[in-house]
Amino acid sequence: MQTLVYFSNDGIQVLQGIIKGGRLNISNFKTLPVEAGALINGVITNEEMVKETITEALKESPHLFKNMKLVIDSSLIATKNVEVPKLKPKELEMVAATEFEDTAGNYDALVVDYAYIPGPAGNNLFCCGVEKRVLESYVTLFSSLKIQIKSIDVGLNTLIQYVSATKDYKGMTFALNILDGKNLVSLLFENGLYIFSNRSRLLSERGTDAFADELSGKLSSLIQFNKSQKSEHTLNMSLYAGLDEDELNGLRALNFDPDLNLFSIPQTPNIKNGFVMDESFDFGRFIYPIAGFFAGIKPINLFAALKKSNVEKKELPFEYRALILPAAMILICLITFGVFFGLKYQAQEKLEETNAYISDANNQAEYLQSKALTDEVSGIQTEVSNVEAINTAINSNPELVSVMMNSIASQGNNVITLNSLDYEGSTGAIQIVAIASNEKEAARYIERLKSTSYFTDVEYAGYAEISAQTSTTTTTTTTSTTSGFGFVAAAYLKAGGSQ
């Protein structure tokens, strides 16, 4: 029997079962409640609080954490989907390590591993890099409790491996959305293959209309991404895990695409329950530990990768280390005295020649002139560096071009009326004042702006219903009232040249 453990926002999820022939039989499940703040963004921040919870659970069930594998999730985890040719394992390790070289400065001491996932032309490489401090927070905790960790995997990889191993998803094009508290992870699969994932934090209170609006906006972004790739496979289904039925119905009410079906993620036939089913077991809420059983042909094991990165070269015995310094000193002395007498006379002659050269008046004058020229060149180089720095600063300013303006207008989809656009060159901010035809379109317009590649951020404070009167004069004067939803947004252009 294997144990999968996942630290969720609701507590520590523990799932026990046996997987054989690609079929999982779940024998036990439990959620251990942990006070808020003990785990933040996948990092254990209050070890004592978590340790107390696990200790109490072990008193009731001493074998609860036997043969344990961890599944972790955090925005501090870097991932990449890489298409690679057939390579040897050591070569694949090098590929995975080099994939994060350009982003290593944004993370603290990455530990890297990889797994195979299906790709259009064979197996792709799913690479992941996790900061050491994230892994060490778990290792330190379980080490103090004398609980052995068999391996550590990342949540995104487990989801991909589960979908890839499940025949029911073969050839399907759909979105998989996992909600853990207010954290949303969305994955896009086309023709059964993993294409793209996105992570975001929802700001609205769960169960509210605003929460449904946010989910609808995220779904709209996935649909736009699918369409922008001009894929032959149309997104026609969106599955949700961690969403209750009322929240799902609220989202369905906002669904603007009649061909798009929204469902809670079903329990697939390759997963069975070895216990009496009751209402307390929610397949979707346990999706991370469930998916963790599906490891693929080359599992990710960040625990082993962490230990490998911490291995130090074996030190020589103390007796040998004590002899190194004296032996080195004796050898240096022998070499020095061996060559000293052979070089003595030659060195003396060169010294006399050098003194004569230095004492020559012409040589002294040339030296002073050379030094003065060197100082002048250094001054010129400093000025050039200053000019280059100014040019670099100028070039880094955002540049507003016509294609951006056209994009801002075209994203309106004929349901947004732009009243004014103000551009602040020093900050790269475009202030947009517009009117939406209804209260939903304003938020959707903001999401469409965010999905472009032009902006680092789009700030949106909400809408206000407005009305305006227009009059037409022929032989008589007719006055009519139109209404809309006014809103203001600030879109910050990315630094650099034109996009």
Coordinates of C-alpha atoms in Angstrom, one line a residue:
M1 CA 0.0 0.0 0.0
Q2 CA 1.2 3.5 -0.9
T3 CA 0.4 6.8 0.9
L4 CA 0.0 10.1 -1.0
V5 CA 0.1 13.3 1.0
Y6 CA -0.8 16.8 -0.3
F7 CA -0.8 20.0 1.7
S8 CA -3.9 21.8 0.6
N9 CA -5.4 25.1 1.8
D10 CA -8.1 23.1 3.7
G11 CA -5.6 20.9 5.5
I12 CA -3.3 17.9 4.9
Q13 CA -4.9 15.4 2.5
V14 CA -3.8 11.8 3.1
L15 CA -4.8 9.1 0.6
Q16 CA -3.9 5.5 0.8
G17 CA -4.3 2.8 -1.9
I18 CA -2.8 0.4 -4.4
I19 CA -2.2 1.0 -8.1
K20 CA -1.8 -2.0 -10.3
G21 CA -2.0 -2.3 -14.1
G22 CA -2.9 1.4 -14.4
R23 CA -5.9 1.0 -12.0
L24 CA -6.0 2.6 -8.6
N25 CA -7.9 1.1 -5.6
I26 CA -8.4 3.7 -2.8
S27 CA -8.5 2.1 0.6
N28 CA -8.4 5.1 3.0
F29 CA -8.6 8.9 2.9
K30 CA -8.4 11.6 5.5
T31 CA -8.0 15.4 5.8
L32 CA -6.1 16.6 8.8
P33 CA -7.1 20.2 9.6
V34 CA -4.4 22.8 10.0
E35 CA -4.8 26.4 11.2
A36 CA -4.6 29.1 8.6
G37 CA -1.2 30.5 8.0
A38 CA 0.7 27.3 8.7
L39 CA 1.2 26.8 4.9
I40 CA 1.6 29.8 2.5
N41 CA 2.1 29.3 -1.2
G42 CA 3.3 25.7 -0.7
V43 CA 5.9 26.5 1.9
I44 CA 5.5 25.4 5.5
T45 CA 5.7 28.6 7.6
N46 CA 4.7 27.2 11.0
E47 CA 6.4 23.8 11.5
E48 CA 5.3 23.4 15.1
M49 CA 1.6 23.8 14.2
V50 CA 1.8 21.3 11.4
K51 CA 3.9 18.9 13.5
E52 CA 1.3 18.9 16.2
T53 CA -1.4 18.0 13.8
I54 CA 0.5 15.1 12.3
T55 CA 1.6 13.8 15.8
E56 CA -2.1 13.7 16.9
A57 CA -3.0 11.8 13.7
L58 CA -0.2 9.3 14.2
K59 CA -1.5 8.5 17.7
E60 CA -4.8 7.4 16.2
S61 CA -3.3 5.7 13.2
P62 CA 0.4 4.8 13.5
H63 CA 0.7 3.6 9.9
L64 CA -1.0 6.7 8.3
F65 CA 2.2 8.0 6.7
K66 CA 3.8 4.6 5.8
N67 CA 5.5 4.4 2.4
M68 CA 4.7 8.1 1.8
K69 CA 5.0 10.1 -1.4
L70 CA 4.5 13.9 -1.3
V71 CA 2.7 16.0 -3.9
I72 CA 3.4 19.8 -3.6
D73 CA 2.1 22.8 -5.4
S74 CA 3.4 26.4 -5.4
S75 CA 3.9 29.4 -7.6
L76 CA 7.6 29.0 -6.7
I77 CA 7.7 25.9 -8.9
A78 CA 9.0 26.6 -12.4
T79 CA 7.8 24.2 -15.2
K80 CA 8.4 23.8 -18.9
N81 CA 7.1 21.5 -21.6
V82 CA 10.0 20.7 -24.0
E83 CA 10.0 18.8 -27.3
V84 CA 13.3 16.8 -27.4
P85 CA 14.8 14.1 -29.7
K86 CA 15.7 10.7 -28.3
L87 CA 18.5 11.2 -25.8
K88 CA 20.3 9.3 -23.1
P89 CA 19.1 9.9 -19.5
K90 CA 22.3 11.9 -18.6
E91 CA 21.7 14.1 -21.7
L92 CA 18.1 14.6 -20.7
E93 CA 19.2 15.7 -17.2
M94 CA 21.4 18.3 -18.8
V95 CA 18.5 19.5 -21.0
A96 CA 16.3 19.8 -18.0
A97 CA 18.9 21.7 -16.0
T98 CA 19.7 24.2 -18.9
E99 CA 16.0 24.9 -19.4
F100 CA 15.9 27.1 -16.3
E101 CA 19.2 28.9 -16.8
D102 CA 17.5 32.0 -18.2
T103 CA 15.2 32.2 -15.2
A104 CA 17.5 31.1 -12.4
G105 CA 17.9 34.6 -11.2
N106 CA 14.2 34.8 -10.2
Y107 CA 14.5 31.7 -7.9
D108 CA 16.7 30.7 -5.0
A109 CA 18.8 27.5 -5.6
L110 CA 16.6 25.5 -7.9
V111 CA 16.4 21.7 -7.6
V112 CA 15.5 20.3 -11.1
D113 CA 14.0 17.0 -12.3
Y114 CA 12.0 15.8 -15.3
A115 CA 9.4 13.3 -16.5
Y116 CA 8.1 12.1 -19.9
I117 CA 4.7 13.3 -21.1
P118 CA 3.0 12.6 -24.5
G119 CA 3.8 15.1 -27.2
P120 CA 2.7 15.5 -30.9
A121 CA 5.8 13.7 -32.2
G122 CA 6.4 11.3 -29.3
N123 CA 7.5 11.9 -25.7
N124 CA 8.0 15.5 -24.6
L125 CA 10.0 16.4 -21.5
F126 CA 8.2 18.0 -18.6
C127 CA 10.8 19.8 -16.7
C128 CA 10.3 21.3 -13.2
G129 CA 12.5 23.3 -10.9
V130 CA 11.7 23.9 -7.2
E131 CA 13.5 26.2 -4.8
K132 CA 15.5 24.3 -2.2
R133 CA 13.8 26.1 0.7
V134 CA 10.4 24.8 -0.4
L135 CA 11.6 21.2 -0.4
E136 CA 13.6 21.6 2.8
S137 CA 10.6 22.9 4.7
Y138 CA 8.9 19.5 4.1
V139 CA 12.0 17.4 4.5
T140 CA 12.8 19.1 7.9
L141 CA 9.3 18.6 9.1
F142 CA 9.0 14.8 8.4
S143 CA 12.6 14.2 9.5
S144 CA 11.8 15.6 12.9
L145 CA 8.8 13.2 13.1
K146 CA 11.0 10.3 11.9
I147 CA 8.7 9.8 8.9
Q148 CA 10.5 8.7 5.7
I149 CA 9.8 10.4 2.5
K150 CA 9.9 8.1 -0.6
S151 CA 9.6 10.8 -3.2
I152 CA 8.3 14.3 -3.9
D153 CA 6.4 15.2 -7.1
V154 CA 4.7 18.4 -8.3
G155 CA 1.0 18.8 -8.7
L156 CA 1.0 19.9 -12.3
N157 CA 3.0 16.8 -13.4
T158 CA 0.7 14.5 -11.5
L159 CA -2.4 15.9 -13.3
I160 CA -0.8 15.5 -16.7
Q161 CA 0.3 12.0 -15.9
Y162 CA -3.2 11.1 -14.7
V163 CA -5.0 12.5 -17.8
S164 CA -2.4 10.8 -20.1
A165 CA -2.9 7.4 -18.3
T166 CA -6.7 7.6 -18.4
K167 CA -8.3 6.1 -21.6
D168 CA -11.5 8.2 -21.1
Y169 CA -9.5 11.4 -21.9
K170 CA -7.8 10.0 -25.0
G171 CA -8.3 12.3 -28.0
M172 CA -10.4 14.8 -26.0
T173 CA -9.9 18.6 -26.1
F174 CA -10.9 20.2 -22.8
A175 CA -9.8 22.4 -19.9
L176 CA -9.1 21.0 -16.5
N177 CA -9.5 23.6 -13.6
I178 CA -8.4 22.8 -10.1
L179 CA -9.5 25.1 -7.3
D180 CA -7.7 24.9 -3.9
G181 CA -9.2 27.6 -1.8
K182 CA -8.9 30.7 -4.0
N183 CA -5.9 29.3 -6.0
L184 CA -6.9 28.3 -9.5
V185 CA -4.7 26.1 -11.8
S186 CA -6.1 25.6 -15.3
L187 CA -4.7 23.1 -17.8
L188 CA -5.5 22.9 -21.6
F189 CA -5.5 19.6 -23.3
E190 CA -5.9 19.3 -27.1
N191 CA -6.5 15.9 -28.6
G192 CA -5.6 14.4 -25.2
L193 CA -2.2 16.1 -25.1
Y194 CA -1.1 18.7 -22.6
I195 CA -0.6 22.1 -24.2
F196 CA -0.7 24.9 -21.7
S197 CA -1.3 25.7 -18.0
N198 CA -2.0 28.9 -16.1
R199 CA -2.1 29.7 -12.4
S200 CA -4.0 32.6 -10.8
R201 CA -5.4 33.7 -7.4
L202 CA -9.1 34.6 -7.4
L203 CA -9.9 37.8 -5.5
S204 CA -13.7 37.5 -4.9
E205 CA -15.4 35.6 -2.1
R206 CA -16.3 32.1 -3.1
G207 CA -20.0 31.5 -3.9
T208 CA -20.6 35.1 -5.0
D209 CA -21.6 36.5 -8.4
A210 CA -18.2 38.2 -8.6
F211 CA -16.5 34.9 -8.0
A212 CA -18.5 33.4 -10.9
D213 CA -17.5 36.4 -13.1
E214 CA -13.8 35.7 -12.3
L215 CA -14.1 32.1 -13.2
S216 CA -15.9 33.0 -16.4
G217 CA -13.1 35.4 -17.3
K218 CA -10.4 32.7 -16.8
L219 CA -12.4 30.3 -18.9
S220 CA -12.7 33.0 -21.6
S221 CA -8.9 33.4 -21.6
L222 CA -8.4 29.7 -22.2
I223 CA -10.9 29.8 -25.1
Q224 CA -9.1 32.8 -26.6
F225 CA -5.8 31.0 -26.3
N226 CA -7.1 27.9 -28.0
K227 CA -8.5 30.0 -30.9
S228 CA -5.3 32.1 -31.1
Q229 CA -3.3 28.9 -31.8
K230 CA -5.6 28.2 -34.8
S231 CA -5.9 24.6 -33.5
E232 CA -8.0 22.1 -35.5
H233 CA -9.2 20.9 -32.1
T234 CA -11.9 23.1 -30.6
L235 CA -12.3 23.5 -26.8
N236 CA -15.7 22.1 -26.1
M237 CA -15.6 21.0 -22.4
S238 CA -14.3 22.5 -19.1
L239 CA -14.0 20.3 -16.1
Y240 CA -13.7 21.6 -12.5
A241 CA -12.3 20.1 -9.3
G242 CA -12.9 21.7 -5.9
L243 CA -16.0 23.6 -7.0
D244 CA -19.3 22.9 -5.3
E245 CA -22.5 22.4 -7.3
D246 CA -23.9 25.9 -6.5
E247 CA -20.7 27.6 -7.7
L248 CA -20.7 25.4 -10.9
N249 CA -24.3 26.4 -11.6
G250 CA -23.4 30.1 -11.1
L251 CA -20.7 29.7 -13.7
R252 CA -23.0 27.8 -16.1
A253 CA -25.4 30.7 -16.0
L254 CA -22.6 33.0 -17.4
N255 CA -21.5 30.5 -20.0
F256 CA -21.5 32.5 -23.3
D257 CA -20.7 29.6 -25.6
P258 CA -23.6 27.1 -26.2
D259 CA -21.1 24.5 -27.6
L260 CA -19.0 24.5 -24.4
N261 CA -20.1 22.1 -21.6
L262 CA -19.2 22.6 -18.0
F263 CA -18.9 19.6 -15.6
S264 CA -17.5 18.6 -12.2
I265 CA -14.5 16.3 -12.9
P266 CA -15.9 12.7 -12.9
Q267 CA -14.4 9.7 -11.1
T268 CA -13.0 7.8 -14.0
P269 CA -13.3 3.9 -14.3
N270 CA -9.6 3.4 -13.6
I271 CA -10.1 4.6 -10.0
K272 CA -12.1 2.4 -7.6
N273 CA -13.0 2.8 -3.9
G274 CA -12.2 0.0 -1.5
F275 CA -14.4 1.5 1.2
V276 CA -18.1 2.1 1.5
M277 CA -18.9 5.3 -0.4
D278 CA -20.3 8.2 1.5
E279 CA -20.9 11.9 1.0
S280 CA -17.6 12.8 2.8
F281 CA -15.5 11.6 -0.1
D282 CA -15.2 14.2 -2.8
F283 CA -13.2 13.0 -5.8
G284 CA -12.4 16.5 -7.1
R285 CA -11.1 17.8 -3.8
F286 CA -8.7 14.8 -3.6
I287 CA -7.5 15.1 -7.2
Y288 CA -3.9 16.0 -6.4
P289 CA -3.2 12.9 -4.1
I290 CA -5.2 10.7 -6.5
A291 CA -3.3 11.9 -9.5
G292 CA 0.0 11.4 -7.6
F293 CA -0.4 7.6 -7.9
F294 CA 0.0 7.9 -11.7
A295 CA 3.8 8.5 -11.9
G296 CA 4.5 7.6 -15.6
I297 CA 7.5 5.7 -17.0
K298 CA 10.0 8.1 -15.5
P299 CA 8.7 9.5 -12.2
I300 CA 9.7 12.9 -10.9
N301 CA 11.5 12.6 -7.5
L302 CA 12.6 15.9 -6.2
F303 CA 13.5 14.4 -2.8
A304 CA 16.2 12.3 -4.6
A305 CA 17.3 15.3 -6.6
L306 CA 17.6 17.4 -3.5
K307 CA 19.8 14.8 -1.8
K308 CA 22.0 14.5 -4.9
S309 CA 22.5 18.3 -5.0
N310 CA 23.6 18.3 -1.3
V311 CA 26.1 15.5 -1.7
E312 CA 29.6 16.7 -0.9
K313 CA 32.9 15.0 -1.9
K314 CA 34.2 12.5 0.6
E315 CA 37.0 14.1 2.7
L316 CA 40.4 12.4 3.1
P317 CA 41.1 10.9 6.6
F318 CA 42.5 13.3 9.1
E319 CA 46.0 11.7 9.1
Y320 CA 46.3 12.3 5.3
R321 CA 44.9 15.8 5.5
A322 CA 47.4 16.7 8.3
L323 CA 50.4 15.7 6.0
I324 CA 49.2 17.7 3.0
L325 CA 50.5 21.1 4.1
P326 CA 54.0 20.0 5.3
A327 CA 54.5 17.9 2.2
A328 CA 53.5 20.8 0.0
M329 CA 55.8 23.2 1.8
I330 CA 58.8 20.8 1.5
L331 CA 58.2 20.4 -2.2
I332 CA 58.0 24.1 -2.8
C333 CA 61.2 24.6 -0.9
L334 CA 63.1 22.0 -2.9
I335 CA 61.9 23.5 -6.2
T336 CA 62.8 27.0 -5.1
F337 CA 66.3 26.2 -4.0
G338 CA 66.8 24.0 -7.0
V339 CA 66.3 26.8 -9.5
F340 CA 67.5 29.7 -7.4
F341 CA 71.2 29.2 -8.1
G342 CA 70.7 28.5 -11.8
L343 CA 68.8 31.8 -12.2
K344 CA 70.9 34.0 -9.9
Y345 CA 73.4 35.4 -12.5
Q346 CA 70.7 35.7 -15.3
A347 CA 68.5 37.7 -12.9
Q348 CA 71.3 40.0 -11.9
E349 CA 72.1 40.9 -15.5
K350 CA 68.4 41.6 -16.3
L351 CA 68.2 43.8 -13.2
E352 CA 71.1 45.9 -14.3
E353 CA 69.6 46.4 -17.8
T354 CA 66.2 47.4 -16.3
N355 CA 67.8 50.0 -14.0
A356 CA 69.7 51.5 -17.0
Y357 CA 66.4 51.7 -19.0
I358 CA 64.5 53.4 -16.1
S359 CA 67.3 55.9 -15.6
D360 CA 67.3 57.0 -19.2
A361 CA 65.8 60.6 -19.5
N362 CA 64.1 59.9 -22.9
N363 CA 62.3 56.9 -21.5
Q364 CA 61.1 58.8 -18.5
A365 CA 59.7 61.6 -20.8
E366 CA 57.8 59.0 -23.0
Y367 CA 56.3 57.4 -19.8
L368 CA 54.9 60.7 -18.6
Q369 CA 53.4 61.4 -22.0
S370 CA 51.9 57.9 -22.2
K371 CA 50.4 58.3 -18.8
A372 CA 48.7 61.6 -19.8
L373 CA 47.2 60.0 -22.9
T374 CA 45.9 57.1 -20.9
D375 CA 44.1 59.4 -18.5
E376 CA 42.5 61.2 -21.5
V377 CA 41.3 57.9 -23.0
S378 CA 39.8 56.9 -19.6
G379 CA 37.9 60.1 -19.5
I380 CA 36.5 59.6 -23.0
Q381 CA 35.5 56.0 -22.2
T382 CA 33.6 57.3 -19.1
E383 CA 31.7 59.8 -21.2
V384 CA 30.9 57.1 -23.8
S385 CA 29.6 54.8 -21.0
N386 CA 27.3 57.6 -19.7
V387 CA 25.9 58.2 -23.2
E388 CA 25.3 54.5 -23.7
A389 CA 23.5 54.3 -20.3
I390 CA 21.3 57.3 -21.3
N391 CA 20.4 55.5 -24.7
T392 CA 19.6 52.3 -22.9
A393 CA 17.3 54.1 -20.5
I394 CA 15.6 55.8 -23.4
N395 CA 15.2 52.6 -25.4
S396 CA 13.7 50.9 -22.3
N397 CA 10.7 53.2 -22.3
P398 CA 7.5 51.7 -23.6
E399 CA 6.7 52.7 -27.2
L400 CA 3.1 53.2 -28.2
V401 CA 2.5 52.1 -31.9
S402 CA -0.5 51.8 -34.1
V403 CA -0.8 48.1 -33.8
M404 CA -1.3 48.4 -30.1
M405 CA -4.0 51.1 -30.6
N406 CA -5.8 48.9 -33.1
S407 CA -5.6 46.0 -30.7
I408 CA -7.1 48.0 -27.9
A409 CA -10.0 49.0 -30.1
S410 CA -10.5 45.5 -31.8
Q411 CA -10.6 43.8 -28.4
G412 CA -13.9 45.7 -27.8
N413 CA -15.7 43.2 -30.1
N414 CA -18.2 46.0 -31.0
V415 CA -19.6 45.9 -27.5
I416 CA -17.2 48.4 -26.0
T417 CA -17.3 52.1 -26.9
L418 CA -14.0 53.9 -26.3
N419 CA -14.4 57.5 -25.1
S420 CA -10.8 58.4 -24.6
L421 CA -7.2 57.0 -24.4
D422 CA -4.5 58.9 -22.5
Y423 CA -0.9 57.8 -22.7
E424 CA 1.8 58.6 -20.0
G425 CA 5.2 58.0 -21.7
S426 CA 7.2 57.9 -18.5
T427 CA 5.2 55.1 -17.0
G428 CA 3.9 53.4 -20.1
A429 CA 0.4 53.6 -18.8
I430 CA -2.6 53.9 -21.2
Q431 CA -5.7 55.2 -19.4
I432 CA -8.8 53.8 -21.1
V433 CA -12.2 55.4 -20.5
A434 CA -15.0 53.4 -22.2
I435 CA -18.6 52.3 -22.0
A436 CA -19.7 48.6 -22.1
S437 CA -23.1 47.5 -23.5
N438 CA -23.7 45.4 -20.3
E439 CA -22.0 44.8 -17.0
K440 CA -20.4 41.5 -18.1
E441 CA -18.6 42.9 -21.2
A442 CA -16.4 45.3 -19.2
A443 CA -14.8 42.5 -17.3
R444 CA -14.4 40.4 -20.4
Y445 CA -12.8 43.3 -22.2
I446 CA -10.2 43.6 -19.4
E447 CA -9.5 39.9 -19.7
R448 CA -9.0 40.2 -23.4
L449 CA -6.6 43.0 -22.9
K450 CA -4.6 40.9 -20.4
S451 CA -4.4 38.0 -22.9
T452 CA -2.5 40.2 -25.4
S453 CA 1.3 40.4 -25.2
Y454 CA 1.4 44.2 -24.9
F455 CA 0.9 44.8 -21.2
T456 CA 2.6 43.9 -18.0
D457 CA -0.6 44.7 -16.0
V458 CA -4.1 45.9 -16.5
E459 CA -5.8 47.6 -13.6
Y460 CA -9.6 47.6 -13.5
A461 CA -11.7 49.0 -10.5
G462 CA -15.1 48.0 -11.8
Y463 CA -18.0 49.7 -13.7
A464 CA -20.8 52.2 -13.1
E465 CA -24.1 52.3 -14.8
I466 CA -24.5 55.5 -16.8
S467 CA -27.1 57.1 -19.1
A468 CA -26.9 59.8 -21.8
Q469 CA -29.6 61.7 -23.7
T470 CA -29.4 62.4 -27.4
S471 CA -31.7 64.7 -29.4
T472 CA -32.6 64.7 -33.1
T473 CA -34.1 67.8 -34.8
T474 CA -36.0 67.7 -38.0
T475 CA -39.4 69.4 -38.0
T476 CA -39.7 68.3 -34.4
T477 CA -37.2 67.6 -31.7
T478 CA -36.9 64.0 -30.4
T479 CA -35.0 63.1 -27.3
S480 CA -33.9 59.6 -26.5
T481 CA -32.0 58.0 -23.5
T482 CA -29.3 55.4 -23.9
S483 CA -27.6 53.5 -21.1
G484 CA -24.4 51.7 -20.6
F485 CA -21.8 50.7 -18.1
G486 CA -18.8 53.1 -17.8
F487 CA -15.5 52.0 -16.6
V488 CA -11.9 53.1 -16.4
A489 CA -8.8 50.9 -16.9
A490 CA -5.1 51.5 -16.8
A491 CA -3.0 49.3 -19.1
Y492 CA 0.8 49.3 -18.5
L493 CA 2.8 48.7 -21.7
K494 CA 5.8 46.4 -21.5
A495 CA 9.2 48.1 -21.5
G496 CA 11.3 48.1 -24.7
G497 CA 10.6 48.9 -28.3
S498 CA 7.4 48.3 -30.3
Q499 CA 5.8 45.0 -29.9

